[in-house]
PDB file of C-alpha atoms in Angstrom:
ATOM      1  CA  SER A   1       5.815  -8.600  12.125  1.00 68.00           C
ATOM      2  CA  ILE A   2       3.108  -6.277  13.530  1.00 72.00           C
ATOM      3  CA  SER A   3       5.454  -4.613  16.041  1.00 78.00           C
ATOM      4  CA  SER A   4       8.211  -3.836  13.351  1.00 80.00           C
ATOM      5  CA  LEU A   5       5.517  -2.372  11.002  1.00 77.00           C
ATOM      6  CA  SER A   6       4.195  -0.408  13.706  1.00 75.00           C
ATOM      7  CA  LEU A   7       7.455   1.164  14.707  1.00 81.00           C
ATOM      8  CA  SER A   8       8.292   1.936  10.918  1.00 80.00           C
ATOM      9  CA  LEU A   9       4.895   3.582  10.827  1.00 77.00           C
ATOM     10  CA  SER A  10       5.573   5.741  13.806  1.00 78.00           C
ATOM     11  CA  ARG A  11       9.007   6.723  12.607  1.00 82.00           C
ATOM     12  CA  ALA A  12       7.532   7.648   9.279  1.00 77.00           C
ATOM     13  CA  HIS A  13       4.913   9.482  10.776  1.00 74.00           C
ATOM     14  CA  SER A  14       7.388  11.557  13.033  1.00 80.00           C
ATOM     15  CA  ARG A  15       9.250  12.657   9.987  1.00 79.00           C
ATOM     16  CA  THR A  16       6.216  12.942   7.789  1.00 73.00           C
ATOM     17  CA  ALA A  17       7.690  10.826   5.357  1.00 73.00           C
ATOM     18  CA  PRO A  18       5.743   8.135   3.479  1.00 68.00           C
ATOM     19  CA  LEU A  19       6.152   4.546   4.609  1.00 70.00           C
ATOM     20  CA  ARG A  20       7.380   2.615   1.460  1.00 69.00           C
ATOM     21  CA  HIS A  21       7.466  -1.132   0.651  1.00 71.00           C
ATOM     22  CA  VAL A  22       5.028  -2.782   2.672  1.00 76.00           C
ATOM     23  CA  LEU A  23       3.724  -6.092   1.278  1.00 79.00           C
ATOM     24  CA  LEU A  24       0.716  -7.905   3.230  1.00 83.00           C
ATOM     25  CA  TYR A  25       0.126 -11.429   2.290  1.00 86.00           C
ATOM     26  CA  GLY A  26      -1.763 -14.107   3.666  1.00 88.00           C
ATOM     27  CA  PRO A  27      -4.950 -16.256   2.739  1.00 91.00           C
ATOM     28  CA  PRO A  28      -8.099 -14.485   2.351  1.00 87.00           C
ATOM     29  CA  GLY A  29     -10.045 -13.113   5.578  1.00 91.00           C
ATOM     30  CA  THR A  30      -6.787 -12.548   7.350  1.00 93.00           C
ATOM     31  CA  GLY A  31      -7.269  -8.827   7.763  1.00 90.00           C
ATOM     32  CA  LYS A  32      -4.670  -7.691   5.151  1.00 86.00           C
ATOM     33  CA  THR A  33      -7.429  -4.688   3.624  1.00 85.00           C
ATOM     34  CA  MET A  34      -8.371  -3.465   7.013  1.00 88.00           C
ATOM     35  CA  VAL A  35      -4.664  -3.314   8.266  1.00 86.00           C
ATOM     36  CA  ALA A  36      -4.042  -1.529   5.065  1.00 82.00           C
ATOM     37  CA  ARG A  37      -6.580   0.823   5.351  1.00 84.00           C
ATOM     38  CA  ARG A  38      -6.121   1.697   8.845  1.00 83.00           C
ATOM     39  CA  MET A  39      -2.587   2.323   8.510  1.00 80.00           C
ATOM     40  CA  ALA A  40      -3.363   4.527   5.465  1.00 78.00           C
ATOM     41  CA  TYR A  41      -6.044   6.481   7.603  1.00 81.00           C
ATOM     42  CA  LEU A  42      -3.863   6.851  10.743  1.00 75.00           C
ATOM     43  CA  SER A  43      -0.636   7.878   8.441  1.00 72.00           C
ATOM     44  CA  GLY A  44      -2.540  10.316   6.111  1.00 74.00           C
ATOM     45  CA  LEU A  45      -1.309   8.178   3.189  1.00 74.00           C
ATOM     46  CA  ASP A  46      -2.892   6.549   0.057  1.00 76.00           C
ATOM     47  CA  TYR A  47      -2.783   3.159  -0.986  1.00 75.00           C
ATOM     48  CA  ALA A  48      -3.502   0.746  -3.515  1.00 77.00           C
ATOM     49  CA  ILE A  49      -4.886  -2.813  -3.479  1.00 75.00           C
ATOM     50  CA  MET A  50      -4.130  -5.356  -6.020  1.00 76.00           C
ATOM     51  CA  SER A  51      -4.044  -9.021  -6.152  1.00 75.00           C
ATOM     52  CA  GLY A  52      -3.483 -11.592  -8.968  1.00 75.00           C
ATOM     53  CA  GLY A  53      -7.177 -12.179  -9.611  1.00 80.00           C
ATOM     54  CA  ASP A  54      -7.260  -8.151 -10.770  1.00 81.00           C
ATOM     55  CA  LEU A  55      -4.756  -8.710 -13.319  1.00 80.00           C
ATOM     56  CA  GLY A  56      -5.282 -11.984 -14.868  1.00 83.00           C
ATOM     57  CA  PRO A  57      -8.539 -10.635 -16.792  1.00 87.00           C
ATOM     58  CA  LEU A  58      -6.718  -7.914 -18.172  1.00 87.00           C
ATOM     59  CA  GLY A  59      -4.586 -10.285 -20.425  1.00 87.00           C
ATOM     60  CA  GLN A  60      -2.110  -8.144 -22.578  1.00 87.00           C
ATOM     61  CA  ASN A  61      -3.297  -4.893 -20.622  1.00 88.00           C
ATOM     62  CA  ALA A  62      -2.017  -6.166 -17.264  1.00 88.00           C
ATOM     63  CA  VAL A  63       1.530  -4.876 -17.443  1.00 88.00           C
ATOM     64  CA  SER A  64       0.304  -1.291 -18.697  1.00 90.00           C
ATOM     65  CA  GLU A  65      -2.290  -1.059 -15.809  1.00 87.00           C
ATOM     66  CA  LEU A  66       0.186  -2.201 -13.379  1.00 86.00           C
ATOM     67  CA  HIS A  67       2.627   0.596 -14.800  1.00 89.00           C
ATOM     68  CA  LEU A  68      -0.375   3.076 -14.081  1.00 88.00           C
ATOM     69  CA  MET A  69      -0.920   2.143 -10.796  1.00 85.00           C
ATOM     70  CA  LEU A  70       2.775   2.283  -9.804  1.00 83.00           C
ATOM     71  CA  GLY A  71       3.278   5.602 -11.630  1.00 87.00           C
ATOM     72  CA  TRP A  72       0.167   6.923  -9.534  1.00 85.00           C
ATOM     73  CA  ALA A  73       1.888   5.479  -6.329  1.00 80.00           C
ATOM     74  CA  LYS A  74       5.030   7.394  -7.551  1.00 80.00           C
ATOM     75  CA  THR A  75       3.590  10.689  -7.807  1.00 83.00           C
ATOM     76  CA  SER A  76       0.863  10.753  -5.197  1.00 78.00           C
ATOM     77  CA  PRO A  77       1.534  13.457  -2.908  1.00 74.00           C
ATOM     78  CA  ARG A  78       0.305  11.598   0.149  1.00 71.00           C
ATOM     79  CA  GLY A  79       2.839   8.810  -0.121  1.00 63.00           C
TER      80      GLY A  79
END
């Protein structure tokens, strides 16, 4: 829920810790990307957006590209 997400973001921000394990899902046009960008902006964290439609065209390279993105996320100095 939005209230628990808000509380988690507030606690992470007060501890200057990254906010981990957030998955936003739902049909197109419901504001998921807007919420992710706003959360990243307010917390000073980086964020990544990926959908199944991004991976499908990559074929056999999809797994490698996913690992690259997750590696970036793991080493990002901003969360």
